[in-house]
Amino acid sequence: MSSYSLVVLISGNGSNLQAIIDQIERGYLNAKIECVISNKKGAYGLERAQKHNIPTAELEHQAFSSREAYDHELIKLIKPHQPDCIVLAGFMRILTASFFNAFEHKIINIHPSLLPKYQGLRTHQRALENKDADHGISVHIATEELDSGPVIAQADFPIEAKDTIEDLQKKCHQLEHILYPLVLKWLIEKKVEISTGIITFNQSILKQPLMLKQISQNELP
């Protein structure tokens, strides 16, 4: 079986990228990262990729006059790699319809909230301000509407009275590094399949997100 082809888009530290690299190297994921692309110069995630001999590219959005112009160039950069999946891993850039049309049903994102709650930024702060009992993360199909695509899987945890924004961020990161590789494994093995906005899991339509706490330990990275 040939390896599953990934292109990863980042903007910063790249900790989720590192989690994916680690799971490829230990054999959990039968995948190959064809390229890591950052919209920010000097993003540390690029260095992470280079340490593992993964090709990288910087495509700074400031150099383009419009989102459309940027996405046109980004599409040109990605297409030769013919990715099975484009992984948004802390890519802090809103993409246009033309990008999603070019890679329909192939783009996934990870978001630090239990979607549909708290789309956009400041998710940890908003959870604390609203005195939520729980918080967590979501892996979803990326669509033109920000953080609104169908959710594949989520992981949650209780918010404790002493928790700060930094505490929630740390707890989310720990779960992200488990859930993102797990969802990728499901995609690679075709346990999860995506078409026309419909997600199936083991060939049954997914009516609600899969929850990490309900998954057998044997399946986890």
Coordinates of N, CA and C in Angstrom, one line a residue:
M1 N 0.8 -1.2 0.0 CA 0.0 0.0 0.0 C 0.9 1.2 0.0
S2 N 0.7 2.1 -1.0 CA 1.5 3.3 -1.0 C 1.1 4.3 0.1
S3 N 2.0 5.1 0.5 CA 1.8 6.0 1.6 C 0.8 7.1 1.2
Y4 N 0.1 7.6 2.2 CA -0.9 8.6 2.0 C -0.2 10.0 2.0
S5 N -0.5 10.8 1.0 CA 0.2 12.0 0.7 C -0.4 13.2 1.4
L6 N 0.4 13.9 2.2 CA 0.0 15.1 3.0 C 0.7 16.3 2.6
V7 N 0.1 17.5 2.6 CA 0.7 18.8 2.6 C 0.2 19.5 3.8
V8 N 1.1 20.0 4.6 CA 0.7 20.7 5.9 C 1.0 22.2 5.8
L9 N 0.0 22.9 6.2 CA 0.0 24.4 6.2 C 0.1 24.9 7.6
I10 N 1.1 25.8 7.9 CA 1.4 26.3 9.2 C 1.6 27.8 9.2
S11 N 1.5 28.3 10.4 CA 1.9 29.8 10.6 C 2.9 30.0 11.7
G12 N 3.1 29.0 12.5 CA 4.0 29.3 13.7 C 4.8 28.1 14.2
N13 N 4.6 27.7 15.4 CA 5.4 26.8 16.1 C 5.4 25.4 15.5
G14 N 4.2 24.9 15.1 CA 4.2 23.6 14.4 C 4.2 22.4 15.3
S15 N 3.6 22.5 16.5 CA 3.6 21.4 17.4 C 2.7 20.3 16.9
N16 N 1.6 20.6 16.3 CA 0.8 19.5 15.7 C 1.5 18.9 14.5
L17 N 2.2 19.7 13.7 CA 3.0 19.1 12.7 C 4.0 18.1 13.3
Q18 N 4.7 18.5 14.4 CA 5.6 17.6 15.0 C 5.0 16.3 15.4
A19 N 3.8 16.4 16.0 CA 3.0 15.2 16.4 C 2.8 14.3 15.2
I20 N 2.4 14.8 14.1 CA 2.2 14.0 12.9 C 3.5 13.4 12.4
I21 N 4.6 14.2 12.4 CA 5.9 13.6 12.0 C 6.3 12.5 12.8
D22 N 6.1 12.6 14.2 CA 6.5 11.6 15.1 C 5.7 10.3 14.9
Q23 N 4.4 10.4 14.6 CA 3.6 9.2 14.3 C 3.8 8.6 13.0
I24 N 4.3 9.4 12.0 CA 4.7 8.7 10.8 C 6.0 8.0 11.0
E25 N 7.0 8.6 11.7 CA 8.3 7.9 11.9 C 8.2 6.6 12.8
R26 N 7.2 6.6 13.7 CA 7.1 5.4 14.5 C 6.2 4.3 13.9
G27 N 5.7 4.7 12.7 CA 4.9 3.7 11.9 C 3.4 3.7 12.2
Y28 N 2.9 4.6 13.1 CA 1.5 4.6 13.4 C 0.7 5.1 12.1
L29 N 1.3 6.1 11.4 CA 0.7 6.6 10.2 C 1.4 6.2 9.0
N30 N 0.7 5.6 8.0 CA 1.4 5.2 6.7 C 1.2 6.4 5.8
A31 N 1.9 7.5 6.1 CA 1.8 8.7 5.3 C 3.1 9.3 5.0
K32 N 3.1 10.2 4.1 CA 4.3 11.0 3.7 C 3.9 12.5 3.6
I33 N 4.7 13.3 4.3 CA 4.5 14.8 4.2 C 5.3 15.2 3.0
E34 N 4.6 15.6 2.0 CA 5.3 16.1 0.7 C 5.9 17.5 0.9
C35 N 5.2 18.3 1.7 CA 5.7 19.7 1.8 C 5.0 20.3 3.0
V36 N 5.8 21.2 3.7 CA 5.2 22.1 4.7 C 5.3 23.5 4.3
I37 N 4.2 24.2 4.3 CA 4.2 25.6 3.8 C 3.7 26.5 4.9
S38 N 4.4 27.6 5.0 CA 4.1 28.6 6.0 C 3.8 29.9 5.3
N39 N 2.8 30.6 5.9 CA 2.5 32.0 5.4 C 3.3 33.0 6.1
K40 N 4.1 32.6 7.1 CA 4.9 33.5 7.9 C 6.4 33.1 7.8
K41 N 7.2 34.1 7.5 CA 8.7 33.9 7.4 C 9.3 33.5 8.7
G42 N 10.1 32.4 8.7 CA 10.8 32.0 9.9 C 10.0 31.3 10.9
A43 N 8.8 30.8 10.5 CA 8.0 30.0 11.4 C 8.8 28.8 11.9
Y44 N 8.8 28.5 13.2 CA 9.6 27.4 13.8 C 9.2 26.1 13.2
G45 N 7.9 25.9 12.8 CA 7.5 24.7 12.2 C 8.3 24.3 11.0
L46 N 8.8 25.3 10.2 CA 9.6 25.0 9.1 C 10.9 24.3 9.5
E47 N 11.4 24.8 10.6 CA 12.7 24.2 11.1 C 12.4 22.7 11.5
R48 N 11.3 22.5 12.2 CA 10.9 21.1 12.6 C 10.9 20.2 11.3
A49 N 10.3 20.7 10.2 CA 10.2 19.9 9.0 C 11.6 19.6 8.4
Q50 N 12.4 20.7 8.4 CA 13.7 20.5 7.8 C 14.6 19.5 8.5
K51 N 14.4 19.4 9.9 CA 15.1 18.5 10.6 C 14.8 17.0 10.2
H52 N 13.7 16.8 9.6 CA 13.3 15.5 9.2 C 13.3 15.4 7.6
N53 N 14.1 16.3 7.0 CA 14.2 16.3 5.6 C 12.9 16.4 4.8
I54 N 12.0 17.1 5.3 CA 10.7 17.4 4.6 C 10.8 18.7 3.9
P55 N 10.5 18.7 2.6 CA 10.6 20.0 1.8 C 9.7 21.1 2.5
T56 N 10.2 22.3 2.4 CA 9.4 23.4 3.0 C 9.3 24.6 2.0
A57 N 8.4 25.4 2.3 CA 8.2 26.7 1.4 C 7.6 27.8 2.3
E58 N 8.1 29.0 2.1 CA 7.5 30.2 2.7 C 6.8 30.9 1.6
L59 N 5.5 31.2 1.9 CA 4.7 32.0 1.0 C 4.0 33.1 1.8
E60 N 4.7 34.2 2.0 CA 4.2 35.3 2.9 C 3.0 36.0 2.3
H61 N 1.9 36.0 3.0 CA 0.7 36.6 2.5 C 0.8 38.2 2.3
Q62 N 1.8 38.8 3.0 CA 1.9 40.2 2.9 C 2.4 40.6 1.5
A63 N 3.0 39.7 0.8 CA 3.5 40.0 -0.5 C 2.4 40.0 -1.6
F64 N 1.2 39.8 -1.2 CA 0.1 39.7 -2.2 C -0.9 40.7 -2.0
S65 N -1.5 41.2 -3.1 CA -2.5 42.3 -3.0 C -3.8 41.9 -2.5
S66 N -4.1 40.6 -2.6 CA -5.5 40.2 -2.2 C -5.4 38.7 -1.7
R67 N -6.4 38.3 -1.0 CA -6.6 36.9 -0.6 C -6.6 36.0 -1.8
E68 N -7.3 36.4 -2.9 CA -7.4 35.6 -4.1 C -6.1 35.4 -4.8
A69 N -5.3 36.5 -4.8 CA -3.9 36.4 -5.4 C -3.1 35.4 -4.6
Y70 N -3.1 35.5 -3.3 CA -2.4 34.6 -2.5 C -2.8 33.2 -2.7
D71 N -4.1 32.9 -2.6 CA -4.5 31.6 -2.8 C -4.2 31.0 -4.2
H72 N -4.2 31.8 -5.2 CA -3.9 31.4 -6.5 C -2.5 30.8 -6.5
E73 N -1.6 31.5 -5.9 CA -0.2 31.1 -5.8 C 0.0 29.8 -4.9
L74 N -0.8 29.8 -3.8 CA -0.7 28.7 -2.9 C -1.2 27.4 -3.6
I75 N -2.3 27.5 -4.4 CA -2.8 26.4 -5.2 C -1.7 25.9 -6.1
K76 N -1.0 26.8 -6.8 CA 0.1 26.4 -7.8 C 1.2 25.7 -7.0
L77 N 1.4 26.1 -5.8 CA 2.5 25.5 -5.0 C 2.1 24.1 -4.6
I78 N 0.9 23.9 -4.2 CA 0.4 22.6 -3.7 C 0.1 21.5 -4.8
K79 N -0.4 22.0 -5.9 CA -1.0 21.0 -6.9 C 0.0 20.0 -7.3
P80 N 1.3 20.3 -7.6 CA 2.2 19.3 -8.1 C 2.4 18.1 -7.1
H81 N 2.1 18.4 -5.8 CA 2.3 17.3 -4.8 C 1.1 16.3 -4.8
Q82 N 0.0 16.7 -5.5 CA -1.2 15.8 -5.5 C -1.5 15.2 -4.2
P83 N -1.7 16.1 -3.2 CA -2.0 15.5 -1.8 C -3.3 14.8 -1.7
D84 N -3.3 13.7 -0.9 CA -4.6 13.1 -0.5 C -5.3 13.9 0.5
C85 N -4.5 14.7 1.3 CA -5.1 15.5 2.3 C -4.3 16.7 2.6
I86 N -4.9 17.9 2.8 CA -4.2 19.1 3.2 C -4.6 19.3 4.6
V87 N -3.5 19.4 5.5 CA -3.7 19.5 6.9 C -3.4 20.9 7.4
L88 N -4.4 21.6 7.9 CA -4.2 22.9 8.4 C -3.8 22.7 9.9
A89 N -2.6 23.1 10.2 CA -2.0 22.9 11.6 C -1.5 24.2 12.1
G90 N -2.5 25.0 12.6 CA -2.2 26.3 13.1 C -1.9 27.3 12.0
F91 N -2.6 27.1 10.9 CA -2.5 28.0 9.7 C -3.5 29.2 10.0
M92 N -2.9 30.3 10.3 CA -3.8 31.5 10.8 C -4.1 32.4 9.6
R93 N -4.8 31.8 8.6 CA -5.1 32.6 7.4 C -6.4 32.1 6.9
I94 N -7.3 33.0 6.6 CA -8.6 32.6 6.0 C -8.5 32.4 4.5
L95 N -8.9 31.2 4.1 CA -8.7 30.8 2.7 C -10.0 31.1 1.9
T96 N -9.9 31.3 0.6 CA -11.0 31.7 -0.2 C -11.7 30.5 -0.9
A97 N -12.8 30.7 -1.5 CA -13.6 29.7 -2.2 C -12.8 29.0 -3.2
S98 N -11.9 29.7 -3.9 CA -11.1 29.1 -5.0 C -10.2 28.0 -4.5
F99 N -9.7 28.2 -3.3 CA -8.8 27.2 -2.7 C -9.6 26.0 -2.3
F100 N -10.7 26.1 -1.7 CA -11.5 25.0 -1.3 C -12.1 24.2 -2.5
N101 N -12.4 25.0 -3.6 CA -12.8 24.3 -4.8 C -11.7 23.5 -5.5
A102 N -10.5 24.0 -5.3 CA -9.3 23.3 -5.9 C -9.0 22.0 -5.2
F103 N -9.3 21.9 -3.9 CA -9.0 20.7 -3.1 C -10.3 20.2 -2.4
E104 N -11.3 20.1 -3.1 CA -12.6 19.7 -2.5 C -12.6 18.4 -1.7
H105 N -13.1 18.5 -0.4 CA -13.2 17.3 0.5 C -11.8 16.8 0.9
K106 N -10.8 17.6 0.8 CA -9.4 17.2 1.1 C -8.7 18.0 2.2
I107 N -9.5 18.9 2.8 CA -8.8 19.8 3.7 C -9.4 19.6 5.1
I108 N -8.5 19.4 6.1 CA -9.0 19.3 7.5 C -8.3 20.3 8.4
N109 N -9.0 20.6 9.5 CA -8.4 21.6 10.4 C -8.7 21.1 11.8
I110 N -7.8 21.6 12.7 CA -8.0 21.4 14.1 C -8.3 22.7 14.8
H111 N -9.3 22.7 15.7 CA -9.7 24.0 16.3 C -9.8 23.8 17.8
P112 N -9.3 24.8 18.6 CA -9.3 24.6 20.1 C -10.7 25.0 20.7
S113 N -11.7 24.4 20.3 CA -13.0 24.5 21.0 C -13.9 23.3 20.6
L114 N -15.0 23.2 21.4 CA -16.0 22.1 21.0 C -17.0 22.8 20.1
L115 N -16.6 22.7 18.8 CA -17.5 23.4 17.8 C -18.9 22.7 17.8
P116 N -19.9 23.5 17.6 CA -19.9 24.9 17.0 C -19.6 26.0 18.0
K117 N -19.3 25.7 19.2 CA -19.0 26.8 20.2 C -17.7 27.4 19.8
Y118 N -17.6 28.7 19.9 CA -16.4 29.5 19.9 C -15.6 29.3 18.6
Q119 N -16.2 29.6 17.5 CA -15.5 29.7 16.2 C -14.6 30.9 16.3
G120 N -13.5 30.9 15.5 CA -12.6 32.0 15.5 C -11.6 32.0 16.7
L121 N -11.2 33.1 17.1 CA -10.1 33.3 18.1 C -10.5 33.4 19.5
R122 N -9.6 33.4 20.5 CA -9.8 33.6 21.9 C -10.7 32.5 22.5
T123 N -10.6 31.3 22.0 CA -11.5 30.3 22.5 C -11.4 30.0 24.0
H124 N -10.2 29.9 24.5 CA -10.0 29.6 25.9 C -10.5 30.7 26.8
Q125 N -10.2 32.0 26.4 CA -10.7 33.1 27.2 C -12.3 33.1 27.2
R126 N -12.9 32.8 26.1 CA -14.3 32.8 26.0 C -14.9 31.7 26.9
A127 N -14.3 30.6 26.9 CA -14.8 29.5 27.7 C -14.7 29.8 29.2
L128 N -13.7 30.5 29.6 CA -13.6 30.9 31.0 C -14.6 32.0 31.3
E129 N -14.7 33.0 30.4 CA -15.6 34.1 30.7 C -17.0 33.6 30.8
N130 N -17.4 32.6 30.1 CA -18.8 32.1 30.1 C -19.0 31.0 31.2
K131 N -17.9 30.8 32.0 CA -18.0 29.8 33.0 C -18.4 28.4 32.6
D132 N -17.9 28.0 31.4 CA -18.2 26.7 30.9 C -17.7 25.6 31.8
A133 N -18.5 24.5 31.8 CA -18.1 23.3 32.6 C -17.0 22.5 31.9
D134 N -17.1 22.5 30.5 CA -16.2 21.7 29.7 C -15.5 22.6 28.6
H135 N -14.4 22.1 28.1 CA -13.7 22.7 27.0 C -13.1 21.6 26.2
G136 N -12.5 21.9 25.0 CA -11.9 20.8 24.3 C -11.5 21.3 22.9
I137 N -11.4 20.3 22.0 CA -10.9 20.5 20.6 C -11.7 19.8 19.6
S138 N -11.7 20.2 18.4 CA -12.4 19.6 17.3 C -11.5 19.5 16.0
V139 N -11.7 18.3 15.4 CA -11.1 18.1 14.0 C -12.3 18.1 13.1
H140 N -12.2 19.0 12.1 CA -13.3 19.2 11.2 C -12.9 19.3 9.7
I141 N -13.8 19.1 8.8 CA -13.6 19.4 7.4 C -13.5 20.9 7.3
A142 N -12.5 21.5 6.7 CA -12.4 22.9 6.5 C -13.2 23.3 5.3
T143 N -14.0 24.4 5.5 CA -14.8 24.9 4.4 C -14.6 26.4 4.3
E144 N -15.2 27.0 3.3 CA -15.1 28.5 3.1 C -15.5 29.3 4.3
E145 N -16.6 28.8 5.0 CA -17.1 29.4 6.2 C -16.2 29.0 7.4
L146 N -15.6 30.0 8.1 CA -14.6 29.7 9.1 C -15.1 28.8 10.2
D147 N -14.3 27.7 10.5 CA -14.6 26.8 11.6 C -16.1 26.3 11.6
S148 N -16.6 26.1 10.4 CA -18.0 25.7 10.3 C -18.3 24.4 9.6
G149 N -17.2 23.8 9.1 CA -17.3 22.5 8.4 C -17.7 21.4 9.3
P150 N -18.3 20.3 8.7 CA -18.7 19.2 9.5 C -17.6 18.6 10.4
V151 N -17.9 18.4 11.7 CA -16.9 17.9 12.6 C -16.7 16.4 12.6
I152 N -15.5 16.0 12.5 CA -15.2 14.5 12.5 C -15.1 14.0 13.9
A153 N -14.3 14.6 14.7 CA -14.0 14.1 16.1 C -13.7 15.2 17.0
Q154 N -14.0 15.0 18.3 CA -13.7 15.9 19.3 C -13.1 15.2 20.6
A155 N -12.4 16.0 21.4 CA -11.9 15.6 22.7 C -12.2 16.7 23.7
D156 N -12.8 16.3 24.8 CA -13.2 17.3 25.8 C -12.5 17.0 27.2
F157 N -12.6 18.0 28.1 CA -12.1 17.8 29.4 C -12.9 18.8 30.3
P158 N -13.0 18.5 31.6 CA -13.7 19.5 32.5 C -12.8 20.7 32.8
I159 N -13.4 21.8 32.9 CA -12.7 23.0 33.3 C -12.7 23.1 34.9
E160 N -11.5 23.2 35.4 CA -11.4 23.3 36.9 C -11.4 24.8 37.3
A161 N -11.8 25.0 38.6 CA -11.9 26.4 39.1 C -10.6 27.2 39.0
K162 N -9.5 26.5 39.1 CA -8.2 27.2 39.1 C -7.6 27.4 37.7
D163 N -8.3 26.9 36.7 CA -7.7 26.9 35.4 C -7.6 28.3 34.8
T164 N -6.4 28.6 34.2 CA -6.2 29.8 33.5 C -6.3 29.6 32.0
I165 N -6.2 30.7 31.2 CA -6.1 30.5 29.7 C -4.9 29.6 29.4
E166 N -3.8 29.8 30.0 CA -2.6 29.0 29.7 C -2.9 27.5 30.0
D167 N -3.6 27.2 31.1 CA -3.9 25.8 31.5 C -4.8 25.2 30.4
L168 N -5.8 25.9 29.9 CA -6.7 25.4 28.9 C -5.9 25.1 27.6
Q169 N -5.0 26.1 27.3 CA -4.2 25.9 26.1 C -3.4 24.7 26.1
K170 N -2.7 24.5 27.3 CA -1.9 23.3 27.5 C -2.6 22.0 27.4
K171 N -3.8 22.0 28.0 CA -4.6 20.8 28.0 C -5.1 20.5 26.5
C172 N -5.5 21.5 25.8 CA -5.9 21.4 24.4 C -4.8 20.8 23.6
H173 N -3.6 21.4 23.7 CA -2.5 20.9 22.9 C -2.2 19.4 23.2
Q174 N -2.3 19.0 24.4 CA -2.0 17.6 24.7 C -3.0 16.7 24.0
L175 N -4.3 17.1 23.9 CA -5.3 16.3 23.2 C -5.1 16.4 21.7
E176 N -4.7 17.6 21.2 CA -4.6 17.8 19.8 C -3.5 16.8 19.2
H177 N -2.5 16.6 20.0 CA -1.4 15.7 19.5 C -1.8 14.2 19.5
I178 N -2.9 13.9 20.1 CA -3.5 12.6 20.0 C -4.5 12.5 18.9
L179 N -5.4 13.5 19.0 CA -6.6 13.4 18.1 C -6.3 13.6 16.6
Y180 N -5.4 14.6 16.3 CA -5.1 14.8 14.9 C -4.5 13.6 14.2
P181 N -3.4 13.0 14.8 CA -2.9 11.7 14.2 C -4.0 10.6 14.1
L182 N -4.9 10.5 15.1 CA -5.9 9.5 15.1 C -6.8 9.7 13.9
V183 N -7.3 10.9 13.7 CA -8.2 11.2 12.6 C -7.5 10.9 11.2
L184 N -6.2 11.3 11.1 CA -5.5 11.0 9.9 C -5.4 9.5 9.7
K185 N -5.2 8.8 10.7 CA -5.1 7.3 10.6 C -6.4 6.8 10.0
W186 N -7.6 7.3 10.6 CA -8.9 6.9 10.1 C -9.0 7.2 8.6
L187 N -8.6 8.4 8.2 CA -8.7 8.8 6.8 C -7.8 7.9 5.9
I188 N -6.6 7.6 6.3 CA -5.7 6.7 5.6 C -6.3 5.3 5.4
E189 N -6.9 4.8 6.5 CA -7.4 3.5 6.4 C -8.8 3.4 5.9
K190 N -9.4 4.6 5.5 CA -10.7 4.7 5.0 C -11.8 4.3 6.0
K191 N -11.5 4.4 7.2 CA -12.5 4.3 8.3 C -13.4 5.5 8.2
V192 N -12.7 6.7 8.0 CA -13.5 7.9 7.8 C -13.3 8.3 6.3
E193 N -14.5 8.6 5.7 CA -14.5 9.0 4.3 C -15.4 10.2 4.2
I194 N -15.0 11.1 3.3 CA -15.6 12.4 3.1 C -16.1 12.6 1.7
S195 N -17.3 13.0 1.5 CA -17.8 13.3 0.2 C -19.0 14.2 0.3
T196 N -19.0 15.3 -0.5 CA -20.1 16.3 -0.5 C -20.6 16.7 0.9
G197 N -19.6 16.9 1.7 CA -19.9 17.4 3.1 C -20.5 16.3 4.0
I198 N -20.5 15.1 3.6 CA -21.0 14.0 4.4 C -19.8 13.2 4.9
I199 N -19.8 12.9 6.2 CA -18.7 12.0 6.7 C -19.3 10.7 7.0
T200 N -18.6 9.6 6.6 CA -18.9 8.3 7.1 C -17.8 7.7 7.9
F201 N -18.2 6.9 8.9 CA -17.3 6.2 9.8 C -17.6 4.7 9.7
N202 N -16.7 3.9 9.3 CA -17.0 2.5 9.0 C -18.2 2.3 8.2
Q203 N -18.3 3.2 7.1 CA -19.4 3.1 6.1 C -20.8 3.5 6.6
S204 N -20.9 4.0 7.8 CA -22.1 4.6 8.3 C -22.0 6.1 8.4
I205 N -23.1 6.8 8.0 CA -23.1 8.2 8.1 C -22.9 8.7 9.5
L206 N -21.9 9.6 9.7 CA -21.6 10.1 11.1 C -22.6 11.2 11.4
K207 N -23.4 10.9 12.4 CA -24.5 11.9 12.8 C -24.0 12.9 13.9
Q208 N -23.0 12.5 14.6 CA -22.4 13.4 15.6 C -20.9 13.1 15.7
P209 N -20.1 14.1 16.1 CA -18.7 13.8 16.2 C -18.3 12.6 17.0
L210 N -17.3 11.9 16.6 CA -16.7 10.9 17.4 C -15.9 11.5 18.5
M211 N -16.1 10.9 19.7 CA -15.5 11.5 20.9 C -14.3 10.6 21.3
L212 N -13.2 11.3 21.6 CA -11.9 10.6 21.9 C -12.1 9.7 23.1
K213 N -12.8 10.1 24.1 CA -12.9 9.3 25.3 C -13.7 7.9 25.1
Q214 N -14.4 7.9 23.9 CA -15.1 6.6 23.6 C -14.3 5.7 22.7
I215 N -13.1 6.1 22.3 CA -12.3 5.3 21.4 C -11.4 4.3 22.2
S216 N -11.3 3.1 21.7 CA -10.4 2.1 22.4 C -9.0 2.6 22.5
Q217 N -8.4 2.3 23.6 CA -7.0 2.7 23.8 C -6.1 2.1 22.7
N218 N -6.4 0.9 22.2 CA -5.6 0.3 21.2 C -5.5 1.0 19.9
E219 N -6.5 1.9 19.7 CA -6.5 2.7 18.4 C -5.6 4.0 18.5
L220 N -5.3 4.4 19.8 CA -4.7 5.7 20.0 C -3.2 5.6 19.7
P221 N -2.6 6.8 19.3 CA -1.2 6.8 19.0 C -0.4 6.6 20.3

